[in-house]
Short mmCIF file of C-alpha atoms in Angstrom, two decimals:
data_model
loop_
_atom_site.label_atom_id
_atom_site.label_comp_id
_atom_site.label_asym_id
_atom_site.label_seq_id
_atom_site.Cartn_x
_atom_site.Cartn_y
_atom_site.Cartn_z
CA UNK P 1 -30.34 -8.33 -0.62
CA UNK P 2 -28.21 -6.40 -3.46
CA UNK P 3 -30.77 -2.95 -2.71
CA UNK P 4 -29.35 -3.29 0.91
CA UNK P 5 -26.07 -2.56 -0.07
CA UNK P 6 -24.52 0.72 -0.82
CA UNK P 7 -23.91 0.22 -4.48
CA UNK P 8 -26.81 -2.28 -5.28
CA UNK P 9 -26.55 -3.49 -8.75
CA UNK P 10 -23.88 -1.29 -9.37
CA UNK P 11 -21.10 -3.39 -7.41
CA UNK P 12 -18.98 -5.60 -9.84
CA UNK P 13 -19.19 -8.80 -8.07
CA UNK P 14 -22.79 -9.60 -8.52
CA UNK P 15 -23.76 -12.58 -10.48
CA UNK P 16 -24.83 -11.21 -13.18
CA UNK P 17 -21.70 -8.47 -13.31
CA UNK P 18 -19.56 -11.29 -13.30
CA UNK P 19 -20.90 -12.82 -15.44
CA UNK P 20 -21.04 -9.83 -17.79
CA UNK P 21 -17.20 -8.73 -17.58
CA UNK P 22 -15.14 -8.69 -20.53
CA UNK P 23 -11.89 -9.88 -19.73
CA UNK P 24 -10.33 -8.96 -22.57
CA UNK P 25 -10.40 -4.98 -20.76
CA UNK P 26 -7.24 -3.49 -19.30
CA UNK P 27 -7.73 -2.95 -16.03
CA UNK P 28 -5.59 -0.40 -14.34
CA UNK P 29 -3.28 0.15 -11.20
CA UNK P 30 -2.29 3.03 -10.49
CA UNK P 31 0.86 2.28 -8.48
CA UNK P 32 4.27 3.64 -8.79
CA UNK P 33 7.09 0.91 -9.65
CA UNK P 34 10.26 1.47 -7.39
CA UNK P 35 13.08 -0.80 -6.79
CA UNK P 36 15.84 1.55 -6.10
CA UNK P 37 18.20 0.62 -3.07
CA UNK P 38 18.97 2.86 -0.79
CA UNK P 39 22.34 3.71 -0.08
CA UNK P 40 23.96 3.14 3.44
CA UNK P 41 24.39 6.71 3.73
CA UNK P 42 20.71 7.77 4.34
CA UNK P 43 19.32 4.48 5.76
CA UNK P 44 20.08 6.32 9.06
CA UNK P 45 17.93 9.19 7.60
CA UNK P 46 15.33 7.25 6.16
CA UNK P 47 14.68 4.75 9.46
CA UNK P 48 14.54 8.37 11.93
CA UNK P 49 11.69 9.34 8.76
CA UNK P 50 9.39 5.83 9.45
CA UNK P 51 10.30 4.69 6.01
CA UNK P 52 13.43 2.47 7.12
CA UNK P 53 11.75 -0.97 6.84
CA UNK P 54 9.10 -0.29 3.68
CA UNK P 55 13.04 1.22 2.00
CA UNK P 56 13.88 -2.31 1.65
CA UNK P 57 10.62 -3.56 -0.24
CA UNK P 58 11.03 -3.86 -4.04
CA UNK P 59 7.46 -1.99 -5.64
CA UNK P 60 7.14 -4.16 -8.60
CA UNK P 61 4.23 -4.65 -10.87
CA UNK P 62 1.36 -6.67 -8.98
CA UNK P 63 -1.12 -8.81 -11.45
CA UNK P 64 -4.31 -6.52 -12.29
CA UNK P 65 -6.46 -10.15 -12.57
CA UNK P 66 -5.43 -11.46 -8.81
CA UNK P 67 -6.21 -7.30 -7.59
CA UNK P 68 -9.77 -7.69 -9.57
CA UNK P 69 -10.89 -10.94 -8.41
CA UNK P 70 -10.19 -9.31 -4.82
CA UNK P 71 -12.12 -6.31 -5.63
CA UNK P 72 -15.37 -8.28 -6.30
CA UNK P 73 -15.42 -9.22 -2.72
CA UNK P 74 -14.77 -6.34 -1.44
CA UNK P 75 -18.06 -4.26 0.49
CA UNK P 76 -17.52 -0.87 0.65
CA UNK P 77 -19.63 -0.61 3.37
CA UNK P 78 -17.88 -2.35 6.22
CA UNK P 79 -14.21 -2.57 4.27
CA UNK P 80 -14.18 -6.14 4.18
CA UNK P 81 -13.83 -9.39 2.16
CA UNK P 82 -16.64 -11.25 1.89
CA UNK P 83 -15.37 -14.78 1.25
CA UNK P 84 -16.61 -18.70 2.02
CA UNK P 85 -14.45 -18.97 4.67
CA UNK P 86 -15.44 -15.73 6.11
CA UNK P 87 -15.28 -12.00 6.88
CA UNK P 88 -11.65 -10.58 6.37
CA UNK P 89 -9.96 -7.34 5.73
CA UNK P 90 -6.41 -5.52 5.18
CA UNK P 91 -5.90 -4.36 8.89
CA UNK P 92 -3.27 -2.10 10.86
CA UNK P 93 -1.78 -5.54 11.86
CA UNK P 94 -0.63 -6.20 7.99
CA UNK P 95 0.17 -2.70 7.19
CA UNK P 96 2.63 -2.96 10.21
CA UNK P 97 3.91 -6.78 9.60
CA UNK P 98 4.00 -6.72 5.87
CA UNK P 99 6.05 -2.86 5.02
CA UNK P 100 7.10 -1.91 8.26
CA UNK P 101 5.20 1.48 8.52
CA UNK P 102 3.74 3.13 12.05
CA UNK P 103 0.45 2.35 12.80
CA UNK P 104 0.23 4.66 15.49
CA UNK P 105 1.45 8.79 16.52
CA UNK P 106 -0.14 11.69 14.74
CA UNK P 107 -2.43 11.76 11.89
CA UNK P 108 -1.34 12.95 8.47
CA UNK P 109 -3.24 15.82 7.64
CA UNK P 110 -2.60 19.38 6.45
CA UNK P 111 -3.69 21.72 3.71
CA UNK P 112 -4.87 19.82 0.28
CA UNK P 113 -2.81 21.82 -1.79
CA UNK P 114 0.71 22.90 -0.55
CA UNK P 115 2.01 26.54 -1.34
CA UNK P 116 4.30 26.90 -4.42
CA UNK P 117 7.39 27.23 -2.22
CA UNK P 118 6.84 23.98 -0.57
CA UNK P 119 9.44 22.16 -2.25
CA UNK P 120 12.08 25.12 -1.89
CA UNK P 121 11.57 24.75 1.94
CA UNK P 122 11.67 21.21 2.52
CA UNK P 123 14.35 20.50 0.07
CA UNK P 124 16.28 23.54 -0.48
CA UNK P 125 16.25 23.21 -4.27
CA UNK P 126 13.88 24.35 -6.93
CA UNK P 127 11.79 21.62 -9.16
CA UNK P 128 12.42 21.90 -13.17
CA UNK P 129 10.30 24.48 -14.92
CA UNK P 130 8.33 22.09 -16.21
CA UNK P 131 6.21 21.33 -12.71
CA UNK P 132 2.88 20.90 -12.50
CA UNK P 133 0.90 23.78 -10.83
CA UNK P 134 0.42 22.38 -6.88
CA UNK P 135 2.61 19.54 -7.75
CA UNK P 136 5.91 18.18 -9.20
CA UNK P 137 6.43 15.88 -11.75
CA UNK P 138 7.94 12.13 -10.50
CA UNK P 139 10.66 12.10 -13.12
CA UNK P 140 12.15 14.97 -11.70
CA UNK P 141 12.73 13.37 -8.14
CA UNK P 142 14.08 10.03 -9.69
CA UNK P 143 16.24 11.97 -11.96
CA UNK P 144 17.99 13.99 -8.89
CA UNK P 145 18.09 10.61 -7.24
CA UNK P 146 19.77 9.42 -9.84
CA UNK P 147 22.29 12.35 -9.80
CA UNK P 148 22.86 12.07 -5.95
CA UNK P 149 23.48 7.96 -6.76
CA UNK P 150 26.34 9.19 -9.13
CA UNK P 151 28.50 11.24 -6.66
CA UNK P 152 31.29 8.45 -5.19
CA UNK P 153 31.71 10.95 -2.00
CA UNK P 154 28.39 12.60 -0.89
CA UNK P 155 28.36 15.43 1.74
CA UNK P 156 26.45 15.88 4.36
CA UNK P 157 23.86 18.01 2.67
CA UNK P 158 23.80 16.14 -0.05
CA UNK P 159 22.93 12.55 1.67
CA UNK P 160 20.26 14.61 3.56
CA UNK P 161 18.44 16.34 0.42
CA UNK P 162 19.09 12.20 -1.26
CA UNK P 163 16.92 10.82 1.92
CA UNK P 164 14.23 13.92 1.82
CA UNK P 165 13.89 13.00 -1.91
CA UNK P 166 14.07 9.10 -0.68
CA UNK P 167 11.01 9.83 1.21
CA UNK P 168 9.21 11.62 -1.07
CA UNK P 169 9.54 8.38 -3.52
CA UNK P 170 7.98 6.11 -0.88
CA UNK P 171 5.05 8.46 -0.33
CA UNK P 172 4.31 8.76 -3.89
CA UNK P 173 4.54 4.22 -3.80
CA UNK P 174 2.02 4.10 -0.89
CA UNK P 175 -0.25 6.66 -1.97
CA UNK P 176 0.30 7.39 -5.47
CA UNK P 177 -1.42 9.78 -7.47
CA UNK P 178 -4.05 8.93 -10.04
CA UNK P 179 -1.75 11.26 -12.93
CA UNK P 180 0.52 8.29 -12.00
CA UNK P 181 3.26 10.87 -12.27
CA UNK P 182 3.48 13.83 -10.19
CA UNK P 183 3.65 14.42 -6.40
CA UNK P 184 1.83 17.23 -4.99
CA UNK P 185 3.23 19.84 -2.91
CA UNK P 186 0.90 18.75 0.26
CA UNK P 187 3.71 16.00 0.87
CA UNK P 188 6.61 18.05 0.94
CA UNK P 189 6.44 19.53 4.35
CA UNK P 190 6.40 16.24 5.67
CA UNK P 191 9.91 15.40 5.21
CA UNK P 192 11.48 18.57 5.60
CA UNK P 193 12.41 17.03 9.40
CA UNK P 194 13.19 13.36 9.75
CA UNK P 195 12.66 13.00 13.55
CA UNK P 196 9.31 14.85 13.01
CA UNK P 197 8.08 13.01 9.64
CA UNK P 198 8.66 9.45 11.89
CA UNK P 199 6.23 10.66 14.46
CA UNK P 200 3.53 10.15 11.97
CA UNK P 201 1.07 7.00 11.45
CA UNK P 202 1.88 6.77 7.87
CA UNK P 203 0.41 3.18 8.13
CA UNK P 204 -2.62 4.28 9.16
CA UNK P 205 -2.84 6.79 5.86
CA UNK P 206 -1.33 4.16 3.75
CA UNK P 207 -4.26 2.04 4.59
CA UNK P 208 -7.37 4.41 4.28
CA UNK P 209 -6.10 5.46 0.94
CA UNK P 210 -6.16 2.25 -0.12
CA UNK P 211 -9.83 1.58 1.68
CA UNK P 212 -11.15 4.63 -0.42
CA UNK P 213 -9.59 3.53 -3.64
CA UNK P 214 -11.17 0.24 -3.41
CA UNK P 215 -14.31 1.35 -2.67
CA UNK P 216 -14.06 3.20 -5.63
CA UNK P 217 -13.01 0.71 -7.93
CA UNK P 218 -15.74 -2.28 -6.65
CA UNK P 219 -17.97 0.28 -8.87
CA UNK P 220 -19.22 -1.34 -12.49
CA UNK P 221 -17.63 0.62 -15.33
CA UNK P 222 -14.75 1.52 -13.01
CA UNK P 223 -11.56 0.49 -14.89
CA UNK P 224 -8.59 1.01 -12.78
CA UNK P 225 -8.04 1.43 -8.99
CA UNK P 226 -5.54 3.22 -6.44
CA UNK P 227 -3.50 3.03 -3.83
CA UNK P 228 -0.50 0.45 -3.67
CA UNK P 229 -2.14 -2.40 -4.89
CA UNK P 230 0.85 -4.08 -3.83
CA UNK P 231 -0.16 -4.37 0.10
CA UNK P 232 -3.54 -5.77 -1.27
CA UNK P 233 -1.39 -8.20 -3.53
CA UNK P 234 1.30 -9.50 -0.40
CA UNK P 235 -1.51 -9.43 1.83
CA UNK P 236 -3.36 -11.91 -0.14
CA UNK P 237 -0.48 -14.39 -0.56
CA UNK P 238 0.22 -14.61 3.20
CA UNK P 239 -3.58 -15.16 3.54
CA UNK P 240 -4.32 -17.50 0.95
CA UNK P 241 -1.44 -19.45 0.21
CA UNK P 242 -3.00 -21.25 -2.58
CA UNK P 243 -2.79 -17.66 -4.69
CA UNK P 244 0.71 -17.09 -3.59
CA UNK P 245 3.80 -17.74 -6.37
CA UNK P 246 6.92 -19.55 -4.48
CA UNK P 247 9.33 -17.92 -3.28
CA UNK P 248 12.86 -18.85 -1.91
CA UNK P 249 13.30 -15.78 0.33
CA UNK P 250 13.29 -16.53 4.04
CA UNK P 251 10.65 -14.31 5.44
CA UNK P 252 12.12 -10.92 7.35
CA UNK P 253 10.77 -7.93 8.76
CA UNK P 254 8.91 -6.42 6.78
CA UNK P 255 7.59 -9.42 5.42
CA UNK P 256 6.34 -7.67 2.51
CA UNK P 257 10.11 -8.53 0.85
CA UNK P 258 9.35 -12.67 0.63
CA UNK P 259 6.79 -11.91 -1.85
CA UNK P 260 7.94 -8.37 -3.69
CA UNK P 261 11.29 -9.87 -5.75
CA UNK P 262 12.00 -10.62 -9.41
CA UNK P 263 11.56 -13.96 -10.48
CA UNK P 264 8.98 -15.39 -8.33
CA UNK P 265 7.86 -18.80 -10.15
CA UNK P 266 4.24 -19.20 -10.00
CA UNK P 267 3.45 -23.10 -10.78
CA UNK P 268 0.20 -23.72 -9.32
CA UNK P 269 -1.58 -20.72 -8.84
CA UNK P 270 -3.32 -18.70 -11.50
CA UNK P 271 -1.15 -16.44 -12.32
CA UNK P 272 -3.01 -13.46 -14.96
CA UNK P 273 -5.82 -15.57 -15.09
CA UNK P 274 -8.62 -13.99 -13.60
CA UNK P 275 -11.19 -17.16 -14.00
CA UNK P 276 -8.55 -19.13 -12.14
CA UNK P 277 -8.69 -16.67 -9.25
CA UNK P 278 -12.36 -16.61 -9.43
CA UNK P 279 -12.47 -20.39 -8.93
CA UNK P 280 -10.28 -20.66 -5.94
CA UNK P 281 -11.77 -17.92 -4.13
CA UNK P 282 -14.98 -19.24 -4.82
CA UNK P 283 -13.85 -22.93 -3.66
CA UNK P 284 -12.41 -21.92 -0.68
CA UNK P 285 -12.78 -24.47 2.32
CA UNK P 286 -11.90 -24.05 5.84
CA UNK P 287 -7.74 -23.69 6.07
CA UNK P 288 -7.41 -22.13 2.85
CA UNK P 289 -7.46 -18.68 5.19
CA UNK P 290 -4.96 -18.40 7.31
CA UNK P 291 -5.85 -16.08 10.13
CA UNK P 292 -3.01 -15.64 11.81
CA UNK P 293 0.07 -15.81 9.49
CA UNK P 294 2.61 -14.06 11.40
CA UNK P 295 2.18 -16.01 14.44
CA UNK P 296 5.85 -17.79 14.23
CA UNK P 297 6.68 -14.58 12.93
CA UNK P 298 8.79 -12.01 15.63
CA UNK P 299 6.28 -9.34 17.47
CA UNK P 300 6.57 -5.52 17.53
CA UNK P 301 5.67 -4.16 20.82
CA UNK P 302 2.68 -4.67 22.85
CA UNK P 303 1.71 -1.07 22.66
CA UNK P 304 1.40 -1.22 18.86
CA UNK P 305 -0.16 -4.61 19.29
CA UNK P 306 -3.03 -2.54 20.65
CA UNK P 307 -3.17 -0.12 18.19
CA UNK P 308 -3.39 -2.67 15.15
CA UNK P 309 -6.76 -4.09 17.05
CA UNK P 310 -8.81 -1.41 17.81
CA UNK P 311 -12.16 -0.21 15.99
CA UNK P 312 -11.42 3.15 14.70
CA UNK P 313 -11.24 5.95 12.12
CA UNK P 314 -7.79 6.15 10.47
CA UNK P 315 -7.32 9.54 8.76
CA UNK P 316 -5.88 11.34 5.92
CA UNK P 317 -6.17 15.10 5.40
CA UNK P 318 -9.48 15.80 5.97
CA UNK P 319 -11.24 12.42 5.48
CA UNK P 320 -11.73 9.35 7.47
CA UNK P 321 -12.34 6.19 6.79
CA UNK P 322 -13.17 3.13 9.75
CA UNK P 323 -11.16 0.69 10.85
CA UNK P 324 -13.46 -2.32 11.31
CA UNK P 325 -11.02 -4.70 13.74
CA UNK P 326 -14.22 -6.08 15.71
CA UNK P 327 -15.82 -7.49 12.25
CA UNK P 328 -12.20 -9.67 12.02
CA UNK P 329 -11.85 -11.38 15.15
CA UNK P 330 -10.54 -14.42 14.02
CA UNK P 331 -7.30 -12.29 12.45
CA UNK P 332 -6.56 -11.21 16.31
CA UNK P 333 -7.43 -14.35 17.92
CA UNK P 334 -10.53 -12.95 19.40
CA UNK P 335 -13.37 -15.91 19.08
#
């Protein structure tokens, strides 16, 4: 059956690959921590942008064992979870639900590599001399952050340019580079208009990036993945509750923030034990999926509703990846 598939004996989560993995290896995320609060100032700013609800998420590290043991499920070929209790995937429904991003409008795409004076005209400032050719360097946008933060009266102009570089911080969290820290220059013209920059479906790009960097990663010998492992991570605790850690935060919109806070206790699931994961996925019975976690959970409109459902390519620049909804049934009550 294995010479069927696209990657054969070459996909980590074959019997014999799993049974072959070293566990004492690092693997690698490639995700960009960020747990900075936005002022009240630009949360006006940031919710005309799209990025209002994932603002109030806290990107913290995610465990590389849990994101593994996922990845060994994974089949590149129809971007789904193979598991005992069935076929499942990361759909436009979570993306929406779980860090509040737009599943639907225009499609982010644009030139690969943005002109030099991208930054200049989106922002109205010049990056350090120290940029990266095509790109700038993250520590440079948390560091003016940081200045903004500092000023007890900001103008106008200022709490604009501290939203536009806001922006620019949740882009690089939901689809971070593999440098792990710069930005490149594509992004910038992007948020150079809020009401513009929230007509996109940054959901939608969210999400393929993260199909194609799992893809990537189900590869033997492939040590590290991309992509904000995080939405894999909080979509697999609403989904299988038996993985989750407990938290004390009542669940609100986007429900991403239940599961994305310091101090989360984790007392009976496997917590950086990648063996433990292995077991309960493997063990899974019928009810240790939930299908429809958001049900008691308040609805967006029915407009997006369709949106989240439908079979279809979602896009970034110039590539596509598809959006298998009618392999998932179950996860929109279709039987």
């Amino acid at each position: 059956m294995s010479g069927l598939l696209a990657l054969g004996d070459n996909h980590i989560g074959t019997r014999e690959n799993v049974a072959a993995y070293d566990d004492s290896k690092r693997f690698r995320l490639h995700n960009h921590l960020f747990d900075r609060e936005p002022s009240e100032s630009i949360k006006p700013y940031l919710e005309r942008a799209g990025f209002g609800g994932v603002a109030k998420i806290n990107f913290r590290s995610v465990d590389s064992k849990l994101v593994f043991a996922m990845l060994e499920r994974w089949r590149p070929e129809t971007h789904t979870f193979h598991l005992s209790t069935g076929e499942c995937t990361i759909t436009l429904e979570d993306i929406n639900m779980l860090f509040g991003l737009r599943i639907d409008g225009r499609a982010v795409v644009g030139e690969i590599e943005g002109p030099d004076y991208a930054c200049v005209d989106a922002l109205g400032i010049k990056p350090f001399s120290d940029r990266v050719k095509g790109a700038v360097k993250l520590r440079w946008i948390h560091d003016e952050l940081i200045e903004l933060e500092q000023h007890s009266q900001q103008t106008e102009e200022e709490n604009i340019l501290h939203a536009k570089l806001y922006n620019l911080s949740m882009i690089a969290v939901l689809l971070p580079d593999k440098s792990h820290n710069v930005l490149h220059s594509s992004w910038f013209k992007f948020v150079k208009d809020f009401d513009e920059c929230g007509k996109y479906s940054w959901g939608s790009a969210c999400l393929y990036y993260l199909y194609r960097e799992m893809c990537k990663a189900c590869r033997v010998g492939c040590m590290s993945v991309g992509g904000c492992s995080l939405i894999l991570a909080v979509w697999t605790y609403y989904r299988i509750p038996r993985l989750a850690p407990r938290s004390e935060i009542a669940p609100s919109y986007p429900y991403a923030t239940r599961f994305a806070q310091r101090g989360m206790e984790y007392f009976s699931s496997p917590n950086a034990y990648l063996d433990g994961y292995r077991f309960i996925l493997d063990h899974m019975v019928q009810g240790d999926f939930l299908w429809r976690p958001y049900e008691k959970y308040p609805r967006c409109t029915q407009r997006e509703a369709r949106a989240w459902s439908a079979t279809t390519y979602i896009i970034c620049f110039h590539i596509m990846e598809m959006h298998h909804a009618n392999r998932v049934r179950l996860q929109f009550v279709f039987t």
